[in-house]
Short mmCIF file of C-alpha atoms and ligand atoms in Angstrom, two decimals:
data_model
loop_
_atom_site.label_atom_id
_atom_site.label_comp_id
_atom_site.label_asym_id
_atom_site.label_seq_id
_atom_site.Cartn_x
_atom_site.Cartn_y
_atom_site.Cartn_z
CA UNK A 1 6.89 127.15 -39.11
CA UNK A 2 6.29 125.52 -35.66
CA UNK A 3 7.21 128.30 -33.20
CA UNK A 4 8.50 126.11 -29.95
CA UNK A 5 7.02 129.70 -27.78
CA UNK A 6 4.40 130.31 -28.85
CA UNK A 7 3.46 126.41 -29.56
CA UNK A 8 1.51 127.02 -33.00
CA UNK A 9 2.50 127.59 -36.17
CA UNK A 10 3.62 130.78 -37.57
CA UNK A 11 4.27 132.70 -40.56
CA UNK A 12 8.02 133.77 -41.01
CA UNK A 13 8.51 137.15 -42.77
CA UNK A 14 10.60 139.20 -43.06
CA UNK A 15 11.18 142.39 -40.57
CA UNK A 16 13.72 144.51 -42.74
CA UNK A 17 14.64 143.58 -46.10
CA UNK A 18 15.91 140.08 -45.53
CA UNK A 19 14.59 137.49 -43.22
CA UNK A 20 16.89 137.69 -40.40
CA UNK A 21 18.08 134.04 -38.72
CA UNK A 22 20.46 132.75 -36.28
CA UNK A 23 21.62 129.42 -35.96
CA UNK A 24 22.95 128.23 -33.30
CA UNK A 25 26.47 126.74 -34.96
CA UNK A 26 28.72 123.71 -33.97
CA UNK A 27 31.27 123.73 -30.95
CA UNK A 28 34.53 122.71 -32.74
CA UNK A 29 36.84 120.39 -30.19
CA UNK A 30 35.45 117.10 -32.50
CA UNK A 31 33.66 116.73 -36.04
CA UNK A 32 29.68 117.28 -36.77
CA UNK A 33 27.50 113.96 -36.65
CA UNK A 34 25.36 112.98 -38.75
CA UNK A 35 22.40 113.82 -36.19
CA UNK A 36 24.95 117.96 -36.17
CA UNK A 37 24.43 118.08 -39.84
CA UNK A 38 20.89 117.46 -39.36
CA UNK A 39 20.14 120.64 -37.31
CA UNK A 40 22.35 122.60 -39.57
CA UNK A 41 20.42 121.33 -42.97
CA UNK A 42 17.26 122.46 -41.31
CA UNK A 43 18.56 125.96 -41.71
CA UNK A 44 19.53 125.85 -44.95
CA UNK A 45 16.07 124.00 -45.90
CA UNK A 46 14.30 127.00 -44.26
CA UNK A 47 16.74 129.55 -45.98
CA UNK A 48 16.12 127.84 -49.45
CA UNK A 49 12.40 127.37 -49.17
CA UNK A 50 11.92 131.13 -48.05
CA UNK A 51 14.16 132.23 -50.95
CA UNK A 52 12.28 129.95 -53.33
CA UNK A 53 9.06 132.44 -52.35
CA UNK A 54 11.31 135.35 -53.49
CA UNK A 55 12.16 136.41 -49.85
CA UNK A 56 15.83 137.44 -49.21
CA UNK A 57 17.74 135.75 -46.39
CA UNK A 58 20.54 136.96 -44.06
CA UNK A 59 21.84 133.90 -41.93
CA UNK A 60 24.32 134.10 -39.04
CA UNK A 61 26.08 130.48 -37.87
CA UNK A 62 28.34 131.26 -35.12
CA UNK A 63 31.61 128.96 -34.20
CA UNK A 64 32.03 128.05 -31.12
CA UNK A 65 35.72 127.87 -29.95
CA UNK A 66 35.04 129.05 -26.58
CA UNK A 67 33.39 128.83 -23.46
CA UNK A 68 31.17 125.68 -24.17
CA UNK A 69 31.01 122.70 -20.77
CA UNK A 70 30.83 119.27 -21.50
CA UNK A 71 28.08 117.62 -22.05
CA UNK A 72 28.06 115.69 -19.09
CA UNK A 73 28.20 119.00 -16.64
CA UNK A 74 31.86 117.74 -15.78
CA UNK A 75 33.83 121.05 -14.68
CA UNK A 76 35.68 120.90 -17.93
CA UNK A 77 35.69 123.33 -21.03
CA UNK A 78 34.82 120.92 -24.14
CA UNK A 79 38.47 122.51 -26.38
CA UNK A 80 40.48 122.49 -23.18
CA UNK A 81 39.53 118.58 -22.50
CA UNK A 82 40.83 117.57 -25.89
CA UNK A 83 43.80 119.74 -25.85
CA UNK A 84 44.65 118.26 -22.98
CA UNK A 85 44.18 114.73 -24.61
CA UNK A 86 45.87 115.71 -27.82
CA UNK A 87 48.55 117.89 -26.99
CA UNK A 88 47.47 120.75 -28.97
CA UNK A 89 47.10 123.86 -28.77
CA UNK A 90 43.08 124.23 -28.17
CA UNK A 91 42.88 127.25 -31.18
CA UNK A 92 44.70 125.24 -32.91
CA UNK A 93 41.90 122.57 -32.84
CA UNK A 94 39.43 124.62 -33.27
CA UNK A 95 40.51 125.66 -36.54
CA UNK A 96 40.98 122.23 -37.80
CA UNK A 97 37.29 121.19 -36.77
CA UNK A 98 35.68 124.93 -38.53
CA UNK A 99 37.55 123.75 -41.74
CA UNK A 100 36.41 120.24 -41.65
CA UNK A 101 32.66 121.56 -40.68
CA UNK A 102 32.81 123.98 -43.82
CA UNK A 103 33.43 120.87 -45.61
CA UNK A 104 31.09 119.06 -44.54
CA UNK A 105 28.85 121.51 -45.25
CA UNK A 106 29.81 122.30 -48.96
CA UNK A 107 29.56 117.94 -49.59
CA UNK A 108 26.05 118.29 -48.32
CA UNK A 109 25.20 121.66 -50.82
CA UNK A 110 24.35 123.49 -47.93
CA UNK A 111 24.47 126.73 -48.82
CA UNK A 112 26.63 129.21 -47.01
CA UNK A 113 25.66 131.55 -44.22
CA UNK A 114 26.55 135.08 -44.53
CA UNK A 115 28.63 134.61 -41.23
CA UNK A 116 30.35 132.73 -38.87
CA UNK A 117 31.45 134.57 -36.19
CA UNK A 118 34.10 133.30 -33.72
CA UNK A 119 33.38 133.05 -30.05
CA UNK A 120 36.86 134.10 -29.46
CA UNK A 121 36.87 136.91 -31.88
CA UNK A 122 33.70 138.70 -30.13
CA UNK A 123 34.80 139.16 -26.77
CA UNK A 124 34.19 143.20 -26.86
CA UNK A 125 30.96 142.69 -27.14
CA UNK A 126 30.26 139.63 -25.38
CA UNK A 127 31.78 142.39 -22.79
CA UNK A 128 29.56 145.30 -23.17
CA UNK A 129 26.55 143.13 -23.12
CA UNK A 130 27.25 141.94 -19.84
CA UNK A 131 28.43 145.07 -19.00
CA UNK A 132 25.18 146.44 -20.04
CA UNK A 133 23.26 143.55 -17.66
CA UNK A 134 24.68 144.73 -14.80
CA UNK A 135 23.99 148.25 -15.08
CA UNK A 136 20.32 147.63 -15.73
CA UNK A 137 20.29 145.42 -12.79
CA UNK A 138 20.13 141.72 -14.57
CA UNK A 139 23.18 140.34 -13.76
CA UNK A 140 25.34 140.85 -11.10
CA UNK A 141 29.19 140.12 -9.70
CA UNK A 142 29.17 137.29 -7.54
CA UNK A 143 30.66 136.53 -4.13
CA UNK A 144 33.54 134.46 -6.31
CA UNK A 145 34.28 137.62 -8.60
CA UNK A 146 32.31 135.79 -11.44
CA UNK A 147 29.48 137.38 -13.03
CA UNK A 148 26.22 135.89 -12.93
CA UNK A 149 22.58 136.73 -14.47
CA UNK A 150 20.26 136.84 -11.81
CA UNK A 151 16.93 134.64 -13.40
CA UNK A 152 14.73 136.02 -11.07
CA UNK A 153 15.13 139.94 -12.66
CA UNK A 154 13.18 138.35 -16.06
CA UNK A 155 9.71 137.69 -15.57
CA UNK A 156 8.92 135.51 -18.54
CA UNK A 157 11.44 132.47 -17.19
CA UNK A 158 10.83 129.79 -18.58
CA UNK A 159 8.14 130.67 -21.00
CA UNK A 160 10.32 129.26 -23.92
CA UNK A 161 10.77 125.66 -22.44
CA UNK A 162 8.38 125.63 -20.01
CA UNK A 163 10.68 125.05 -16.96
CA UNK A 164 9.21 127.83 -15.00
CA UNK A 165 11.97 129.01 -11.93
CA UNK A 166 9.48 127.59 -9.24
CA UNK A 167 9.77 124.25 -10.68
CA UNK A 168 14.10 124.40 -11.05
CA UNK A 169 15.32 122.34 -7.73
CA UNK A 170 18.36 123.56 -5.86
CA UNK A 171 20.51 121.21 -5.86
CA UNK A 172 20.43 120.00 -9.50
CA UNK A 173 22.95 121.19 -11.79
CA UNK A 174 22.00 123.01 -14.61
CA UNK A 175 24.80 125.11 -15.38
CA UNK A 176 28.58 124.00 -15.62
CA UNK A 177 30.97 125.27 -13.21
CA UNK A 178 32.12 125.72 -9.68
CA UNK A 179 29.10 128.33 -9.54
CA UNK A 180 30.06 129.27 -6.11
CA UNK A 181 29.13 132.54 -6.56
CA UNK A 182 26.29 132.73 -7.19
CA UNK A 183 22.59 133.92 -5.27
CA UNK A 184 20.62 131.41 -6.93
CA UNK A 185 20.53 128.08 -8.20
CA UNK A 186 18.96 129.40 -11.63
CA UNK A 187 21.33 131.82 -12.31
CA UNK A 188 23.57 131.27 -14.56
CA UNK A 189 27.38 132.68 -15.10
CA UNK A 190 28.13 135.59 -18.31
CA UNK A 191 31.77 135.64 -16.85
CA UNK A 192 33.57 133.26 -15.39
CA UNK A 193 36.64 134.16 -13.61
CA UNK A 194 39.98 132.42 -14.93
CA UNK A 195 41.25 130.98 -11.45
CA UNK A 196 43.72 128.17 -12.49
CA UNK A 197 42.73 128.11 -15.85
CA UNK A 198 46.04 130.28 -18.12
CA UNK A 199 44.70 129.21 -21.67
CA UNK A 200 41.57 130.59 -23.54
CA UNK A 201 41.50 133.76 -21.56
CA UNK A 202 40.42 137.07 -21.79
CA UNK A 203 41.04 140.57 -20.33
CA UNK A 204 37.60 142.07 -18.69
CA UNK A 205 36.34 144.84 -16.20
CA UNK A 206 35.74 141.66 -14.16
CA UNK A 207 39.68 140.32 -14.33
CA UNK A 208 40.88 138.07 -16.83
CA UNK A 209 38.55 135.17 -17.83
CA UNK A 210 35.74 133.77 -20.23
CA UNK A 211 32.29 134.03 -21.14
CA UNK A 212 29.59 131.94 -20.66
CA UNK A 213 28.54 129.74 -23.66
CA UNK A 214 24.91 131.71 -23.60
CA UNK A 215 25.72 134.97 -24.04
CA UNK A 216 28.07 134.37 -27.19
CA UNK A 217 24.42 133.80 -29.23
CA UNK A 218 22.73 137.23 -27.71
CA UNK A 219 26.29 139.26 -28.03
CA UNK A 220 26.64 137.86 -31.83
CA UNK A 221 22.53 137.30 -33.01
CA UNK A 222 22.02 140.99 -31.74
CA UNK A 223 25.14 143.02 -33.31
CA UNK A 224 25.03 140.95 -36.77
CA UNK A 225 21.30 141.11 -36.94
CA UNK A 226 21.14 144.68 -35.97
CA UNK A 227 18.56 144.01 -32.78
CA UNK A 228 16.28 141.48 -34.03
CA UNK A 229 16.11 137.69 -34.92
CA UNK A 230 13.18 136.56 -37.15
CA UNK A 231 13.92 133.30 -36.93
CA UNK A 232 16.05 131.04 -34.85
CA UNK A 233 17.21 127.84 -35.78
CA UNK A 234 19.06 124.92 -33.03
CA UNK A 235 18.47 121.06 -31.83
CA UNK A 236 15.49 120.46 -29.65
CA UNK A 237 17.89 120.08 -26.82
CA UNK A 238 19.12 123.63 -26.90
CA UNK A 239 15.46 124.56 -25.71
CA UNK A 240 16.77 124.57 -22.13
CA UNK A 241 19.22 126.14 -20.71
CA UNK A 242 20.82 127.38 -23.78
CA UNK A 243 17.82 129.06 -25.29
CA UNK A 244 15.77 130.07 -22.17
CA UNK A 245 18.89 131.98 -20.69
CA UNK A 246 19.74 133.86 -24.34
CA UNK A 247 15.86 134.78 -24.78
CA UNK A 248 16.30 136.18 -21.38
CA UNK A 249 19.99 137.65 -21.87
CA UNK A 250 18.60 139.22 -25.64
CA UNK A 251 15.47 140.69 -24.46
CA UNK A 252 17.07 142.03 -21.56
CA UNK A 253 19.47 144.08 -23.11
CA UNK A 254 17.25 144.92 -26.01
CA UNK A 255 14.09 145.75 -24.15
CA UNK A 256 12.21 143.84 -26.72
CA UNK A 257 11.02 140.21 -27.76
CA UNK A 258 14.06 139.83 -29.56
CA UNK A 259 13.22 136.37 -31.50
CA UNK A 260 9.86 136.17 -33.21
CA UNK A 261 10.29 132.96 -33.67
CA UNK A 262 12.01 129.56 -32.54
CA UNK A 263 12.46 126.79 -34.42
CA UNK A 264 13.88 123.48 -32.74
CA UNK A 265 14.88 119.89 -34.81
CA UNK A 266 14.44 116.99 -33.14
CA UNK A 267 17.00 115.05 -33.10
CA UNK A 268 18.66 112.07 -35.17
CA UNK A 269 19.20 108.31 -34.06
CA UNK A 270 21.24 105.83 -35.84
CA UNK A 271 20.43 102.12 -36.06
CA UNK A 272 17.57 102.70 -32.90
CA UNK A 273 20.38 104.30 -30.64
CA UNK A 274 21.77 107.77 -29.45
CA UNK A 275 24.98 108.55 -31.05
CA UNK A 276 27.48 109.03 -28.34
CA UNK A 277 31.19 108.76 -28.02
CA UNK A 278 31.08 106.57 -25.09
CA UNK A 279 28.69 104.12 -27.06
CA UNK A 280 30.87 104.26 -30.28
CA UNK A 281 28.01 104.63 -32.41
CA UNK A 282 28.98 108.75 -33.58
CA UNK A 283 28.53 108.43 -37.76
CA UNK A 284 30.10 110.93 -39.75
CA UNK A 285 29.95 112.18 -43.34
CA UNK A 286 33.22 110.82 -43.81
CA UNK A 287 31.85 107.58 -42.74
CA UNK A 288 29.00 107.86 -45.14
CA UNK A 289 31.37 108.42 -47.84
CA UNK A 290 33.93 105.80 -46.76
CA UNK A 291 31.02 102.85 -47.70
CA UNK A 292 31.06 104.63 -51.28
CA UNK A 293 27.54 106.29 -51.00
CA UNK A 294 26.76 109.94 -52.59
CA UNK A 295 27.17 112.40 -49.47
CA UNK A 296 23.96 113.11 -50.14
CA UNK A 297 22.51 110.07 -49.81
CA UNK A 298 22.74 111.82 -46.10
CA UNK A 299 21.02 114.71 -47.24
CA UNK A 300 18.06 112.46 -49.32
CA UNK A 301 17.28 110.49 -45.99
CA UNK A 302 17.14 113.29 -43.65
CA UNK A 303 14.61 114.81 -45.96
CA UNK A 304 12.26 111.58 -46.18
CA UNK A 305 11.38 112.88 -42.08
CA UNK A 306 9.68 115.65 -41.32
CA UNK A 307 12.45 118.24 -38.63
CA UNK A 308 10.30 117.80 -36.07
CA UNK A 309 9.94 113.93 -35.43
CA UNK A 310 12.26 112.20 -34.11
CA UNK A 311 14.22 110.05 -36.66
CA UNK A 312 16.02 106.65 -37.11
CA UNK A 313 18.78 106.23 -39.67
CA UNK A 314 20.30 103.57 -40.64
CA UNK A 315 22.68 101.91 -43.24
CA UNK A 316 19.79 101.08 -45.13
CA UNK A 317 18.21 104.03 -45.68
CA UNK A 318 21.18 105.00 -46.85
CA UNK A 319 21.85 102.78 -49.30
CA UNK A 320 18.00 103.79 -50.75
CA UNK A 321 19.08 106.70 -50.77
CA UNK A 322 21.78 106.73 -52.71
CA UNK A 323 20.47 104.68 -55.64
CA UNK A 324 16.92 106.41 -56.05
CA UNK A 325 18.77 109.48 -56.23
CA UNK A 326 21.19 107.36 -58.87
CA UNK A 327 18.03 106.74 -60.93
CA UNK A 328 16.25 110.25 -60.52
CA UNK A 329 19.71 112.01 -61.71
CA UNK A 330 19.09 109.09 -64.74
CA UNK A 331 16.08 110.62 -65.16
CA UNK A 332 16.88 114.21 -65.25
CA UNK A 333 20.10 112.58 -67.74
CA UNK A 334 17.98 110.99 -69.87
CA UNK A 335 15.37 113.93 -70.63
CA UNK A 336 17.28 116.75 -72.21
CA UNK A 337 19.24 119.91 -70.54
CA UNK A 338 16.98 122.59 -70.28
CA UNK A 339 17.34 124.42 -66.88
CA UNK A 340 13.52 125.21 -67.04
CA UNK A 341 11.42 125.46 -64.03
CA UNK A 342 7.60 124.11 -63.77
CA UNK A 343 5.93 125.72 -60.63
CA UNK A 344 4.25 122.74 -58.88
CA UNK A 345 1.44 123.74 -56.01
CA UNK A 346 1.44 120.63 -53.97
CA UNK A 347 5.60 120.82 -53.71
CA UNK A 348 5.22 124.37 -52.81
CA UNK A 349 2.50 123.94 -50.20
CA UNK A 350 4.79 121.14 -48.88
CA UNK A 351 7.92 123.01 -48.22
CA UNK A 352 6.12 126.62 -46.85
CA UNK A 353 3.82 124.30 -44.82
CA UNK A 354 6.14 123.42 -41.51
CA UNK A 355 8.90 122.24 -43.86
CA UNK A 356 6.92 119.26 -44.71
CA UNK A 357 9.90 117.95 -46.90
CA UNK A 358 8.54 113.88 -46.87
CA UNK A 359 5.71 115.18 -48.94
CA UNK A 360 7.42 117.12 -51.30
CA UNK A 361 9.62 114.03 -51.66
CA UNK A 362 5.88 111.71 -51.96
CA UNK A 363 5.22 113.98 -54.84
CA UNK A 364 8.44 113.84 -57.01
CA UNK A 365 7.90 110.14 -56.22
CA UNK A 366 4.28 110.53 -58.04
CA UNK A 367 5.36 112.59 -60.42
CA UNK A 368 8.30 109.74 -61.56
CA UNK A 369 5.76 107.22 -61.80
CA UNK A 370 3.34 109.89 -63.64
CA UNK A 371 2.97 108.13 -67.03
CA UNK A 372 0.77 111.64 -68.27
CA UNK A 373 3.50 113.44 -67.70
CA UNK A 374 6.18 114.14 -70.13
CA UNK A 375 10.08 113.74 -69.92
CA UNK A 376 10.60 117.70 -70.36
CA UNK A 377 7.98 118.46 -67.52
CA UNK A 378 9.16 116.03 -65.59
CA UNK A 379 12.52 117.17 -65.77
CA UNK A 380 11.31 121.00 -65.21
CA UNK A 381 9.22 119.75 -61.61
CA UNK A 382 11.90 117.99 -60.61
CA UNK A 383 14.28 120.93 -61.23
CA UNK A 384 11.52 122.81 -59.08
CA UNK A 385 11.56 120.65 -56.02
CA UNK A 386 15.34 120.46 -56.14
CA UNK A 387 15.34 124.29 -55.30
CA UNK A 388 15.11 123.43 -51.82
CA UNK A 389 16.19 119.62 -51.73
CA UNK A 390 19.60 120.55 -53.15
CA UNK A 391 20.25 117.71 -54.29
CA UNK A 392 21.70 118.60 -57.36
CA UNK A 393 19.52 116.48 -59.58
CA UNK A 394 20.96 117.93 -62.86
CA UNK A 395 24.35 116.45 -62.19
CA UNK A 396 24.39 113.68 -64.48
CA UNK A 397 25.73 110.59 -63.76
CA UNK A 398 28.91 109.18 -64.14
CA UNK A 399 29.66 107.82 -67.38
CA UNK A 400 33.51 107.36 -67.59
CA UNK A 401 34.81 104.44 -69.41
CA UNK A 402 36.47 102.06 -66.77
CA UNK A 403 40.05 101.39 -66.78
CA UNK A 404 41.69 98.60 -68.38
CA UNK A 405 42.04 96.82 -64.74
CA UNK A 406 38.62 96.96 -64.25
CA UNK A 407 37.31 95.73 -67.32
CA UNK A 408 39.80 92.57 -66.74
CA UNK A 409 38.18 92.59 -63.04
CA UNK A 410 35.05 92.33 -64.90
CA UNK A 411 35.53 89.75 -67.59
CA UNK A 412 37.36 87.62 -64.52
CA UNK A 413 34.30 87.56 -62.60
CA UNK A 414 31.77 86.52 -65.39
CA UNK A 415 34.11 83.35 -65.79
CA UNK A 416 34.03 82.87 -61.72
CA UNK A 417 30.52 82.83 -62.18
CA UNK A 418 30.23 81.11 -65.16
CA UNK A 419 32.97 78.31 -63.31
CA UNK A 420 30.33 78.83 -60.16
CA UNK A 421 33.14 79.67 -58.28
CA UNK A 422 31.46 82.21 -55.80
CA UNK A 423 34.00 82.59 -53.26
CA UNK A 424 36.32 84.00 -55.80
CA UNK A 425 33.04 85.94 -57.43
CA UNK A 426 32.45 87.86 -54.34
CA UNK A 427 35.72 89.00 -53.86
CA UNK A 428 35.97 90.48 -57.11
CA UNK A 429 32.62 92.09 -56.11
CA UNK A 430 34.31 93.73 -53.49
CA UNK A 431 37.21 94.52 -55.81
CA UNK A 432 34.76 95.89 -58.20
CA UNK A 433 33.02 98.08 -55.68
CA UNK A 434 36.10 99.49 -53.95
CA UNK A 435 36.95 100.69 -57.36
CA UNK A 436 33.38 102.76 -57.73
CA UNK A 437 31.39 99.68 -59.48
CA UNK A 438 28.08 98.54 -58.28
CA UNK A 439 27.31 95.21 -59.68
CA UNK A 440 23.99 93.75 -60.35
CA UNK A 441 23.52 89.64 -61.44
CA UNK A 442 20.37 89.79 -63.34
CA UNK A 443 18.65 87.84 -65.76
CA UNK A 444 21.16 89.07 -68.34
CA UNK A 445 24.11 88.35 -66.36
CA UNK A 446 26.43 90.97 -64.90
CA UNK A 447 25.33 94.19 -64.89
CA UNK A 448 27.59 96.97 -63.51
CA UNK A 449 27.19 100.82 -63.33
CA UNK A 450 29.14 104.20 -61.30
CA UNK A 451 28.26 104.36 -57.67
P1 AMP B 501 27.12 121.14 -30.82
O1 AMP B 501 28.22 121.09 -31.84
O2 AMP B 501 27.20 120.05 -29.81
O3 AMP B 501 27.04 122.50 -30.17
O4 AMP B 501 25.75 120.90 -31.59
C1 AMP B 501 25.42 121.53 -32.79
C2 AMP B 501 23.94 121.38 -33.08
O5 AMP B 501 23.58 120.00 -33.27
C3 AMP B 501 23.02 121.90 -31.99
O6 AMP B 501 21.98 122.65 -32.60
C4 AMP B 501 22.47 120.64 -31.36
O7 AMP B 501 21.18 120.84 -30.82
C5 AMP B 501 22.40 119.71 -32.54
N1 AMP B 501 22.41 118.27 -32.20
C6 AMP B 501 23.18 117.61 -31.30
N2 AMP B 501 22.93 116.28 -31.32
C7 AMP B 501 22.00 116.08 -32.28
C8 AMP B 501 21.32 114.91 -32.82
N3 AMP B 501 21.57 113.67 -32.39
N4 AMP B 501 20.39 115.11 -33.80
C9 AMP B 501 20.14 116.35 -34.28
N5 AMP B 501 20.74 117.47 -33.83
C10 AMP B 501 21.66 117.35 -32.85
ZN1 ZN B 502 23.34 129.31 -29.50
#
């Protein structure tokens, strides 16, 4: 994998046992994106492809229900915002938004981490870690009562994202917060004090208040990985600050390069544009659903682009999406039920080389095409790939007789049609495909099969 520190590629193993990885989870005032669920497949696309190679996995997704700014560096905590605009209470929210990320998770076959620790529910030792910072001299209490880590005390700064301390201006903001307190504009605050805030708040050595959203990853990644991170997994834009200040915040209170490596996704656009709430453009699974495509349809197009380019998706993709993997579950349908696997080299190569998931997907392509090549052993190398591309290729496809309404929807349109009638043609279309139907108008007429 692409290590963003080190800038080369590296081999992942695995230090103890199981190949250790944290991912850095969702913050749950609002539901995942498409461009979310992105970053979060890339970990289970690692996890598969290094069980696949007969390596264990142990991964750890944290929750965050606490201590997370907005993204536009207002002075506003992301769950108290919308608890303010909803009226509820903000745990109550956060809930809600875990159980609707778990779904979205399970409708993409992502495969479960081993846990998901709760901001909230780690506050002892989000506590002793800072409390360990200051009494090796790392962090500090600040003239406001907050306390701070002092970026100057690490020597590496930077090294991760390459925003080295001489180059951060004073003046710019990097950090949420009335930061008062603090003795330099790089530092960034482990504790904030509560001051008028009286929700989401915590007892400390400090007085009562709340963490920083950094050290929540170093408190959780080093108690549930017991020290040491082989592999950590977030979007490209975590790089800086998030990452820089919890390599510094882990190593620190380790003593050690805690991460050996750091893997970033870039992220997703949709039709050419940034998905933002303020543009109206945010796509969810839901939405994906709603137009009566496969969920994952969503997973099948994220795989046709490598993690680490930037990609555009659109309604159209999706839509390809959805019926090649129609036709390749056909396949798999139409050529027995053996769950037999064929080792293939090239698909192998392409998932332990970087994740290079559009050429495993080139190959399956080949391999469809492949008139040499058998319906069993087709079946069995397609069962292979779909180790890692989970996308459950063996399913079958629906082949449910259609109700007695439908079938009168049916025969209705071919005499529309036949009467060239084609406004009332199309609505039946629409009809037809509310209910599930795709229709076709060949050469032979109407054709119509399951979404
Ligand atoms: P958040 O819920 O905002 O904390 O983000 C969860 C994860 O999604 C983080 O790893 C982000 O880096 C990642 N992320 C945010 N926006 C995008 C995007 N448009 N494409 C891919 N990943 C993203
Ligand atoms: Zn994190």
């Amino acid at each position: 994998m692409y290590d963003t520190m080190s800038r080369a590629l590296k081999t992942i193993s695995s230090s103890d046992g199981a190949v250790r990885i944290y991912c850095c989870g969702p913050t749950v005032y609002r539901d995942a994106h498409v461009g979310n669920l992105r970053t979060f497949l890339l970990s289970d696309l690692i996890s598969r492809t290094l069980q696949m190679t007969g390596l264990e996995v142990t991964l750890v997704q944290n929750i965050t229900d606490v201590g997370h700014m907005a993204d536009d560096f207002s002075e506003e905590d992301k769950m108290l915002a919308e608890s303010e605009k909803t009226k509820v209470d903000p745990f109550e929210i956060a809930r809600t938004f875990e159980a609707r990320f778990h779904l979205d998770l399970q409708r993409l076959n992502i495969q479960g981490a081993d846990s998901y620790p709760r901001a909230s529910e780690k506050m002892p030792q989000m506590i002793a870690a800072i409390e360990k910072l200051i009494d090796l001299n790392y962090a500090y209490v600040g003239s406001d009562g907050s306390v701070y880590f002092d970026a100057t005390s690490f020597p590496t700064y930077g090294a991760l994202s390459g925003n080295k301390l001489e180059a951060l201006k004073p003046g710019h903001r990097y950090e949420f917060t009335d930061e008062g307190g603090k003795r330099f504009h790089a530092d960034w605050a482990l504790w904030k004090l509560a001051g008028a805030r009286t929700q989401m708040i915590w007892d400390s050595p400090w007085g009562a208040g709340f963490p920083g959203w950094h050290i929540e990853c170093s408190a959780m990644s080093i108690e549930l990985l017991d020290g040491h991170v082989d592999l950590h997994i977030g979007g490209i834009d975590l790089r800086f600050p998030h990452h820089e200040n919890e390599r510094a915040q882990s190593d620190s209170l380790t003593g050690d390069e805690t991460v050996d490596t750091w893997v970033h996704g870039e992220h997703l656009l949709f039709e050419g544009r940034k998905m933002s709430k303020s543009a109206g453009n945010v796509v969810l699974l839901q939405d994906v659903i709603d137009r009566g495509l496969d969920p994952l349809s969503l997973r099948f197009a994220l795989l046709e682009n490598r993690y680490r380019s930037q990609m555009d998706l659109s309604w159209a993709s999706l839509e390809a999406a959805h019926s090649t993997l129609k036709r390749w579950r056909q396949l798999l349908a139409d050529s027995g039920s053996g769950v037999e696997l064929k080792f293939d080299q090239e698909i192998s190569d392409a998932f332990t080389t970087d994740l290079d998931t559009p050429r495993a997907m080139q190959r399956i392509r080949a391999i469809e095409k492949d008139s040499t090549i058998g319906a069993l052993d087709k079946r069995a190398l397609f069962l292979f790939a779909d180790q890692v591309l989970g996308l459950e290729l063996d399913r079958g496809v629906e082949s449910k007789e259609p109700s007695d309404e439908i079938k009168a929807l049916l025969a209705a349109r071919i005499t529309a049609r036949a009467e060239k009638n084609w406004s009332l043609s199309d609505s039946l279309r629409d009809q037809l495909s509310e209910a599930g139907l795709e229709i076709k108008d060949g050469a032979n007429g109407q054709e119509w099969s399951w979404r």
